[in-house]
Amino acid sequence: MTGDVLTDRARTLDALLRERHSCRAFEVKPVPRELIAAMLELAQRSASWCNSQPWDVTITQGAGTERLRAALHERALEDARVGQNRFDPDLPFPAAYEGVYRERQRAVGWQLYSSVGIAHGDRVASGKQALENFRLFGAPHALILTSPRALGVYGVLDCGIYMGTLLLAAQSLGIAMVPQAALATYSSLIRETLNIPPDRDVVCGASFGFADRDHPANGFRSDRASLADATHWVEA
């Protein structure tokens, strides 16, 4: 980035964006309630279509986190044991990752596996690591982000903007977080466990807390595409 055009505020934003990463190992101590509230207050300033603010955030702590963790992990373990899944996402998952999107997906996956010592082709170890999603990576808190079903794709889009804002708000306060589409694979289970109304779609979840900085799963950072790969100028 051309540093000479950045204001002080832009440099602060740049620092937050570069520091933020998907945390996959957490300390057990909970985040103070007032710090979580501050994070949510910041994120509430997120943009939305017609200022509809369609997001609703269900947050767990203490026994609530453990109840959700146990329910998700038990379901995922059972699915792995019988070799099938009972996924029922409210929103359709991608049909396929192809081309450069597949390359990026594989690259970050191998970065993670390499960090935690999983050898190429070790499906047992990689499957065990995947199950960490449903253990919430040991985090003391989880959140589930939902949108009114009646608002369709545009409510979901606003929730995506909100999640991006929330991630930066968390980073600014020293809170580590990992957004997780994986949690939405068990939407009915989440809805039942957390008493989420049936007219709201589960968009995604996130686990959060304080990062375990010594854990190898937090020892890498994913790459970003160049501007040349992600932008197209129309000048005539």
PDB file of C-alpha atoms in Angstrom:
ATOM      1  CA  MET A   1       0.000   0.000   0.000  1.00  0.00           C
ATOM      2  CA  THR A   2       1.218   3.503  -0.837  1.00  0.00           C
ATOM      3  CA  GLY A   3       1.988   4.849   2.621  1.00  0.00           C
ATOM      4  CA  ASP A   4       2.149   8.520   1.689  1.00  0.00           C
ATOM      5  CA  VAL A   5      -1.620   8.746   1.042  1.00  0.00           C
ATOM      6  CA  LEU A   6      -2.650   7.195   4.363  1.00  0.00           C
ATOM      7  CA  THR A   7      -4.028   9.381   7.114  1.00  0.00           C
ATOM      8  CA  ASP A   8      -3.501   8.454  10.754  1.00  0.00           C
ATOM      9  CA  ARG A   9      -6.992   6.955  10.870  1.00  0.00           C
ATOM     10  CA  ALA A  10      -6.305   4.936   7.732  1.00  0.00           C
ATOM     11  CA  ARG A  11      -3.081   3.631   9.274  1.00  0.00           C
ATOM     12  CA  THR A  12      -5.028   2.526  12.344  1.00  0.00           C
ATOM     13  CA  LEU A  13      -7.492   0.676  10.132  1.00  0.00           C
ATOM     14  CA  ASP A  14      -4.656  -0.843   8.124  1.00  0.00           C
ATOM     15  CA  ALA A  15      -3.028  -2.092  11.329  1.00  0.00           C
ATOM     16  CA  LEU A  16      -6.262  -3.700  12.546  1.00  0.00           C
ATOM     17  CA  LEU A  17      -6.835  -5.405   9.207  1.00  0.00           C
ATOM     18  CA  ARG A  18      -3.290  -6.762   9.108  1.00  0.00           C
ATOM     19  CA  GLU A  19      -3.329  -7.924  12.746  1.00  0.00           C
ATOM     20  CA  ARG A  20      -6.704  -9.655  12.573  1.00  0.00           C
ATOM     21  CA  HIS A  21      -6.678 -13.370  11.917  1.00  0.00           C
ATOM     22  CA  SER A  22      -8.956 -16.339  12.417  1.00  0.00           C
ATOM     23  CA  CYS A  23      -8.034 -17.563  15.894  1.00  0.00           C
ATOM     24  CA  ARG A  24      -8.182 -21.346  16.280  1.00  0.00           C
ATOM     25  CA  ALA A  25      -7.020 -21.759  19.879  1.00  0.00           C
ATOM     26  CA  PHE A  26      -8.173 -19.768  22.899  1.00  0.00           C
ATOM     27  CA  GLU A  27      -7.391 -19.256  26.545  1.00  0.00           C
ATOM     28  CA  VAL A  28     -10.050 -20.655  28.859  1.00  0.00           C
ATOM     29  CA  LYS A  29     -10.666 -17.404  30.728  1.00  0.00           C
ATOM     30  CA  PRO A  30     -13.831 -15.580  29.668  1.00  0.00           C
ATOM     31  CA  VAL A  31     -13.970 -12.091  28.201  1.00  0.00           C
ATOM     32  CA  PRO A  32     -15.402  -9.571  30.699  1.00  0.00           C
ATOM     33  CA  ARG A  33     -19.038  -8.776  29.968  1.00  0.00           C
ATOM     34  CA  GLU A  34     -18.346  -5.050  29.634  1.00  0.00           C
ATOM     35  CA  LEU A  35     -15.687  -5.735  26.980  1.00  0.00           C
ATOM     36  CA  ILE A  36     -18.116  -7.875  24.982  1.00  0.00           C
ATOM     37  CA  ALA A  37     -20.698  -5.107  25.273  1.00  0.00           C
ATOM     38  CA  ALA A  38     -18.172  -2.557  23.986  1.00  0.00           C
ATOM     39  CA  MET A  39     -17.404  -4.799  21.005  1.00  0.00           C
ATOM     40  CA  LEU A  40     -21.096  -5.129  20.181  1.00  0.00           C
ATOM     41  CA  GLU A  41     -21.700  -1.390  20.558  1.00  0.00           C
ATOM     42  CA  LEU A  42     -18.964  -0.706  18.017  1.00  0.00           C
ATOM     43  CA  ALA A  43     -20.305  -3.304  15.598  1.00  0.00           C
ATOM     44  CA  GLN A  44     -23.831  -1.932  15.889  1.00  0.00           C
ATOM     45  CA  ARG A  45     -22.666   1.048  13.785  1.00  0.00           C
ATOM     46  CA  SER A  46     -22.382  -1.305  10.793  1.00  0.00           C
ATOM     47  CA  ALA A  47     -24.020  -0.265   7.527  1.00  0.00           C
ATOM     48  CA  SER A  48     -27.205  -1.940   6.288  1.00  0.00           C
ATOM     49  CA  TRP A  49     -29.709  -1.533   3.479  1.00  0.00           C
ATOM     50  CA  CYS A  50     -32.311   1.130   4.405  1.00  0.00           C
ATOM     51  CA  ASN A  51     -30.800   1.034   7.910  1.00  0.00           C
ATOM     52  CA  SER A  52     -32.789  -2.164   8.465  1.00  0.00           C
ATOM     53  CA  GLN A  53     -30.090  -3.611  10.777  1.00  0.00           C
ATOM     54  CA  PRO A  54     -31.424  -7.152  10.290  1.00  0.00           C
ATOM     55  CA  TRP A  55     -28.805  -8.926  12.386  1.00  0.00           C
ATOM     56  CA  ASP A  56     -29.540 -10.545  15.710  1.00  0.00           C
ATOM     57  CA  VAL A  57     -26.658 -11.949  17.739  1.00  0.00           C
ATOM     58  CA  THR A  58     -27.065 -14.790  20.241  1.00  0.00           C
ATOM     59  CA  ILE A  59     -24.031 -14.916  22.550  1.00  0.00           C
ATOM     60  CA  THR A  60     -23.001 -17.722  24.886  1.00  0.00           C
ATOM     61  CA  GLN A  61     -20.899 -17.730  28.026  1.00  0.00           C
ATOM     62  CA  GLY A  62     -20.260 -20.130  30.873  1.00  0.00           C
ATOM     63  CA  ALA A  63     -22.683 -23.038  30.951  1.00  0.00           C
ATOM     64  CA  GLY A  64     -24.346 -21.735  27.799  1.00  0.00           C
ATOM     65  CA  THR A  65     -21.123 -22.148  25.833  1.00  0.00           C
ATOM     66  CA  GLU A  66     -20.537 -25.619  27.253  1.00  0.00           C
ATOM     67  CA  ARG A  67     -24.073 -26.713  26.370  1.00  0.00           C
ATOM     68  CA  LEU A  68     -23.661 -25.524  22.771  1.00  0.00           C
ATOM     69  CA  ARG A  69     -20.166 -27.032  22.505  1.00  0.00           C
ATOM     70  CA  ALA A  70     -21.369 -30.412  23.772  1.00  0.00           C
ATOM     71  CA  ALA A  71     -24.376 -30.500  21.436  1.00  0.00           C
ATOM     72  CA  LEU A  72     -22.381 -29.576  18.329  1.00  0.00           C
ATOM     73  CA  HIS A  73     -19.409 -31.819  19.064  1.00  0.00           C
ATOM     74  CA  GLU A  74     -21.591 -34.817  19.896  1.00  0.00           C
ATOM     75  CA  ARG A  75     -23.519 -34.430  16.626  1.00  0.00           C
ATOM     76  CA  ALA A  76     -20.348 -33.984  14.567  1.00  0.00           C
ATOM     77  CA  LEU A  77     -18.647 -36.979  16.244  1.00  0.00           C
ATOM     78  CA  GLU A  78     -21.655 -39.175  15.564  1.00  0.00           C
ATOM     79  CA  ASP A  79     -21.751 -38.103  11.931  1.00  0.00           C
ATOM     80  CA  ALA A  80     -18.034 -38.875  11.596  1.00  0.00           C
ATOM     81  CA  ARG A  81     -18.521 -42.285  13.260  1.00  0.00           C
ATOM     82  CA  VAL A  82     -21.247 -43.417  10.867  1.00  0.00           C
ATOM     83  CA  GLY A  83     -19.647 -41.781   7.829  1.00  0.00           C
ATOM     84  CA  GLN A  84     -22.493 -39.449   6.955  1.00  0.00           C
ATOM     85  CA  ASN A  85     -23.730 -36.025   7.937  1.00  0.00           C
ATOM     86  CA  ARG A  86     -27.001 -34.538   9.066  1.00  0.00           C
ATOM     87  CA  PHE A  87     -26.253 -31.056   7.788  1.00  0.00           C
ATOM     88  CA  ASP A  88     -29.284 -28.815   7.453  1.00  0.00           C
ATOM     89  CA  PRO A  89     -28.054 -25.268   6.800  1.00  0.00           C
ATOM     90  CA  ASP A  90     -30.714 -22.609   6.460  1.00  0.00           C
ATOM     91  CA  LEU A  91     -28.737 -21.081   3.588  1.00  0.00           C
ATOM     92  CA  PRO A  92     -27.323 -23.068   0.649  1.00  0.00           C
ATOM     93  CA  PHE A  93     -23.609 -23.709   0.843  1.00  0.00           C
ATOM     94  CA  PRO A  94     -21.384 -23.149  -2.237  1.00  0.00           C
ATOM     95  CA  ALA A  95     -21.946 -25.722  -4.948  1.00  0.00           C
ATOM     96  CA  ALA A  96     -18.191 -25.944  -5.497  1.00  0.00           C
ATOM     97  CA  TYR A  97     -14.927 -24.070  -5.077  1.00  0.00           C
ATOM     98  CA  GLU A  98     -13.263 -24.052  -8.488  1.00  0.00           C
ATOM     99  CA  GLY A  99     -10.228 -22.454 -10.093  1.00  0.00           C
ATOM    100  CA  VAL A 100      -8.480 -19.785  -8.045  1.00  0.00           C
ATOM    101  CA  TYR A 101     -11.073 -20.091  -5.264  1.00  0.00           C
ATOM    102  CA  ARG A 102     -10.199 -23.752  -4.845  1.00  0.00           C
ATOM    103  CA  GLU A 103      -6.507 -22.885  -4.867  1.00  0.00           C
ATOM    104  CA  ARG A 104      -6.968 -20.326  -2.092  1.00  0.00           C
ATOM    105  CA  GLN A 105      -9.078 -22.729  -0.044  1.00  0.00           C
ATOM    106  CA  ARG A 106      -6.463 -25.470  -0.314  1.00  0.00           C
ATOM    107  CA  ALA A 107      -3.603 -23.065   0.438  1.00  0.00           C
ATOM    108  CA  VAL A 108      -5.036 -21.858   3.740  1.00  0.00           C
ATOM    109  CA  GLY A 109      -5.983 -25.416   4.677  1.00  0.00           C
ATOM    110  CA  TRP A 110      -2.414 -26.600   4.214  1.00  0.00           C
ATOM    111  CA  GLN A 111      -1.088 -23.601   6.112  1.00  0.00           C
ATOM    112  CA  LEU A 112      -3.199 -24.698   9.076  1.00  0.00           C
ATOM    113  CA  TYR A 113      -2.251 -28.363   8.775  1.00  0.00           C
ATOM    114  CA  SER A 114       1.425 -27.525   8.489  1.00  0.00           C
ATOM    115  CA  SER A 115       1.228 -25.311  11.572  1.00  0.00           C
ATOM    116  CA  VAL A 116      -0.268 -28.063  13.722  1.00  0.00           C
ATOM    117  CA  GLY A 117       1.942 -30.836  12.316  1.00  0.00           C
ATOM    118  CA  ILE A 118      -0.554 -32.682  10.114  1.00  0.00           C
ATOM    119  CA  ALA A 119       1.156 -34.491   7.246  1.00  0.00           C
ATOM    120  CA  HIS A 120      -0.163 -34.329   3.697  1.00  0.00           C
ATOM    121  CA  GLY A 121      -2.737 -37.079   3.177  1.00  0.00           C
ATOM    122  CA  ASP A 122      -3.305 -37.780   6.889  1.00  0.00           C
ATOM    123  CA  ARG A 123      -7.093 -37.854   6.759  1.00  0.00           C
ATOM    124  CA  VAL A 124      -7.477 -39.018  10.347  1.00  0.00           C
ATOM    125  CA  ALA A 125      -5.558 -36.048  11.723  1.00  0.00           C
ATOM    126  CA  SER A 126      -7.165 -33.548   9.332  1.00  0.00           C
ATOM    127  CA  GLY A 127     -10.608 -34.878  10.240  1.00  0.00           C
ATOM    128  CA  LYS A 128      -9.812 -34.448  13.927  1.00  0.00           C
ATOM    129  CA  GLN A 129      -8.718 -30.866  13.279  1.00  0.00           C
ATOM    130  CA  ALA A 130     -11.946 -30.182  11.367  1.00  0.00           C
ATOM    131  CA  LEU A 131     -13.927 -31.351  14.407  1.00  0.00           C
ATOM    132  CA  GLU A 132     -12.334 -28.516  16.398  1.00  0.00           C
ATOM    133  CA  ASN A 133     -14.855 -26.251  14.680  1.00  0.00           C
ATOM    134  CA  PHE A 134     -17.566 -27.993  16.668  1.00  0.00           C
ATOM    135  CA  ARG A 135     -15.584 -27.730  19.882  1.00  0.00           C
ATOM    136  CA  LEU A 136     -15.546 -23.970  19.207  1.00  0.00           C
ATOM    137  CA  PHE A 137     -11.744 -24.285  19.204  1.00  0.00           C
ATOM    138  CA  GLY A 138     -11.895 -24.274  22.998  1.00  0.00           C
ATOM    139  CA  ALA A 139     -13.247 -20.713  23.112  1.00  0.00           C
ATOM    140  CA  PRO A 140     -15.124 -19.492  26.199  1.00  0.00           C
ATOM    141  CA  HIS A 141     -17.750 -17.772  24.049  1.00  0.00           C
ATOM    142  CA  ALA A 142     -19.643 -18.344  20.840  1.00  0.00           C
ATOM    143  CA  LEU A 143     -22.069 -16.209  18.909  1.00  0.00           C
ATOM    144  CA  ILE A 144     -24.663 -17.082  16.329  1.00  0.00           C
ATOM    145  CA  LEU A 145     -25.642 -14.485  13.740  1.00  0.00           C
ATOM    146  CA  THR A 146     -29.163 -14.691  12.330  1.00  0.00           C
ATOM    147  CA  SER A 147     -31.239 -12.764   9.798  1.00  0.00           C
ATOM    148  CA  PRO A 148     -35.019 -12.543   9.228  1.00  0.00           C
ATOM    149  CA  ARG A 149     -35.965 -15.149   6.619  1.00  0.00           C
ATOM    150  CA  ALA A 150     -38.321 -12.683   4.951  1.00  0.00           C
ATOM    151  CA  LEU A 151     -35.420 -10.388   4.010  1.00  0.00           C
ATOM    152  CA  GLY A 152     -33.731 -13.122   1.990  1.00  0.00           C
ATOM    153  CA  VAL A 153     -30.329 -12.563   0.450  1.00  0.00           C
ATOM    154  CA  TYR A 154     -30.216  -8.867   1.307  1.00  0.00           C
ATOM    155  CA  GLY A 155     -30.630  -9.509   5.010  1.00  0.00           C
ATOM    156  CA  VAL A 156     -27.806 -12.047   4.739  1.00  0.00           C
ATOM    157  CA  LEU A 157     -25.664  -9.509   2.871  1.00  0.00           C
ATOM    158  CA  ASP A 158     -26.179  -6.987   5.662  1.00  0.00           C
ATOM    159  CA  CYS A 159     -25.196  -9.650   8.191  1.00  0.00           C
ATOM    160  CA  GLY A 160     -21.992 -10.225   6.238  1.00  0.00           C
ATOM    161  CA  ILE A 161     -21.183  -6.530   6.458  1.00  0.00           C
ATOM    162  CA  TYR A 162     -21.951  -6.677  10.179  1.00  0.00           C
ATOM    163  CA  MET A 163     -19.615  -9.636  10.683  1.00  0.00           C
ATOM    164  CA  GLY A 164     -16.784  -7.761   9.005  1.00  0.00           C
ATOM    165  CA  THR A 165     -17.374  -4.791  11.281  1.00  0.00           C
ATOM    166  CA  LEU A 166     -17.595  -7.061  14.321  1.00  0.00           C
ATOM    167  CA  LEU A 167     -14.251  -8.689  13.529  1.00  0.00           C
ATOM    168  CA  LEU A 168     -12.536  -5.305  13.429  1.00  0.00           C
ATOM    169  CA  ALA A 169     -14.313  -4.179  16.604  1.00  0.00           C
ATOM    170  CA  ALA A 170     -13.091  -7.335  18.368  1.00  0.00           C
ATOM    171  CA  GLN A 171      -9.534  -6.825  17.127  1.00  0.00           C
ATOM    172  CA  SER A 172      -9.518  -3.223  18.330  1.00  0.00           C
ATOM    173  CA  LEU A 173     -10.361  -4.430  21.855  1.00  0.00           C
ATOM    174  CA  GLY A 174      -7.892  -7.321  21.973  1.00  0.00           C
ATOM    175  CA  ILE A 175     -10.581  -9.973  21.508  1.00  0.00           C
ATOM    176  CA  ALA A 176      -9.683 -12.893  19.234  1.00  0.00           C
ATOM    177  CA  MET A 177     -12.390 -14.340  16.992  1.00  0.00           C
ATOM    178  CA  VAL A 178     -12.901 -16.863  14.220  1.00  0.00           C
ATOM    179  CA  PRO A 179     -15.979 -16.584  11.953  1.00  0.00           C
ATOM    180  CA  GLN A 180     -17.397 -20.056  11.246  1.00  0.00           C
ATOM    181  CA  ALA A 181     -19.696 -21.058   8.444  1.00  0.00           C
ATOM    182  CA  ALA A 182     -19.270 -24.607   9.785  1.00  0.00           C
ATOM    183  CA  LEU A 183     -21.596 -23.920  12.707  1.00  0.00           C
ATOM    184  CA  ALA A 184     -24.440 -23.127  10.313  1.00  0.00           C
ATOM    185  CA  THR A 185     -24.313 -26.698   8.987  1.00  0.00           C
ATOM    186  CA  TYR A 186     -26.341 -27.728  12.034  1.00  0.00           C
ATOM    187  CA  SER A 187     -28.903 -24.919  11.974  1.00  0.00           C
ATOM    188  CA  SER A 188     -31.764 -26.922  13.490  1.00  0.00           C
ATOM    189  CA  LEU A 189     -29.590 -28.112  16.369  1.00  0.00           C
ATOM    190  CA  ILE A 190     -28.391 -24.559  17.032  1.00  0.00           C
ATOM    191  CA  ARG A 191     -31.923 -23.212  16.853  1.00  0.00           C
ATOM    192  CA  GLU A 192     -33.143 -25.816  19.333  1.00  0.00           C
ATOM    193  CA  THR A 193     -30.181 -25.444  21.695  1.00  0.00           C
ATOM    194  CA  LEU A 194     -30.253 -21.647  21.815  1.00  0.00           C
ATOM    195  CA  ASN A 195     -33.998 -21.104  21.377  1.00  0.00           C
ATOM    196  CA  ILE A 196     -33.667 -19.120  18.151  1.00  0.00           C
ATOM    197  CA  PRO A 197     -37.029 -18.267  16.515  1.00  0.00           C
ATOM    198  CA  PRO A 198     -37.984 -20.319  13.445  1.00  0.00           C
ATOM    199  CA  ASP A 199     -38.453 -17.227  11.258  1.00  0.00           C
ATOM    200  CA  ARG A 200     -34.744 -16.343  11.454  1.00  0.00           C
ATOM    201  CA  ASP A 201     -32.056 -17.954   9.295  1.00  0.00           C
ATOM    202  CA  VAL A 202     -28.779 -18.978  10.891  1.00  0.00           C
ATOM    203  CA  VAL A 203     -26.197 -17.148   8.774  1.00  0.00           C
ATOM    204  CA  CYS A 204     -22.980 -18.156  10.512  1.00  0.00           C
ATOM    205  CA  GLY A 205     -21.353 -18.374  13.898  1.00  0.00           C
ATOM    206  CA  ALA A 206     -18.123 -17.289  15.542  1.00  0.00           C
ATOM    207  CA  SER A 207     -16.042 -18.413  18.480  1.00  0.00           C
ATOM    208  CA  PHE A 208     -14.242 -15.781  20.503  1.00  0.00           C
ATOM    209  CA  GLY A 209     -12.158 -15.104  23.589  1.00  0.00           C
ATOM    210  CA  PHE A 210      -8.512 -14.315  24.246  1.00  0.00           C
ATOM    211  CA  ALA A 211      -6.025 -15.935  21.887  1.00  0.00           C
ATOM    212  CA  ASP A 212      -3.706 -18.704  23.038  1.00  0.00           C
ATOM    213  CA  ARG A 213      -0.715 -17.090  21.377  1.00  0.00           C
ATOM    214  CA  ASP A 214       1.550 -20.087  21.974  1.00  0.00           C
ATOM    215  CA  HIS A 215      -0.700 -22.583  20.197  1.00  0.00           C
ATOM    216  CA  PRO A 216       0.648 -23.637  16.781  1.00  0.00           C
ATOM    217  CA  ALA A 217      -2.801 -23.240  15.158  1.00  0.00           C
ATOM    218  CA  ASN A 218      -2.361 -19.496  15.612  1.00  0.00           C
ATOM    219  CA  GLY A 219       1.100 -19.481  14.085  1.00  0.00           C
ATOM    220  CA  PHE A 220       0.275 -18.605  10.477  1.00  0.00           C
ATOM    221  CA  ARG A 221      -1.444 -15.845   8.526  1.00  0.00           C
ATOM    222  CA  SER A 222      -3.359 -16.323   5.292  1.00  0.00           C
ATOM    223  CA  ASP A 223      -2.438 -14.421   2.140  1.00  0.00           C
ATOM    224  CA  ARG A 224      -4.571 -11.917   0.240  1.00  0.00           C
ATOM    225  CA  ALA A 225      -4.987 -11.560  -3.508  1.00  0.00           C
ATOM    226  CA  SER A 226      -3.370  -8.579  -5.171  1.00  0.00           C
ATOM    227  CA  LEU A 227      -5.431  -5.602  -6.260  1.00  0.00           C
ATOM    228  CA  ALA A 228      -4.712  -6.592  -9.857  1.00  0.00           C
ATOM    229  CA  ASP A 229      -6.471  -9.915  -9.234  1.00  0.00           C
ATOM    230  CA  ALA A 230      -9.447  -8.429  -7.380  1.00  0.00           C
ATOM    231  CA  THR A 231     -10.237  -5.117  -9.112  1.00  0.00           C
ATOM    232  CA  HIS A 232     -11.167  -4.018 -12.624  1.00  0.00           C
ATOM    233  CA  TRP A 233     -11.124  -0.411 -13.799  1.00  0.00           C
ATOM    234  CA  VAL A 234     -13.515   0.896 -16.459  1.00  0.00           C
ATOM    235  CA  GLU A 235     -12.223   4.161 -17.894  1.00  0.00           C
ATOM    236  CA  ALA A 236     -14.088   4.484 -21.160  1.00  0.00           C
TER     237      ALA A 236
END
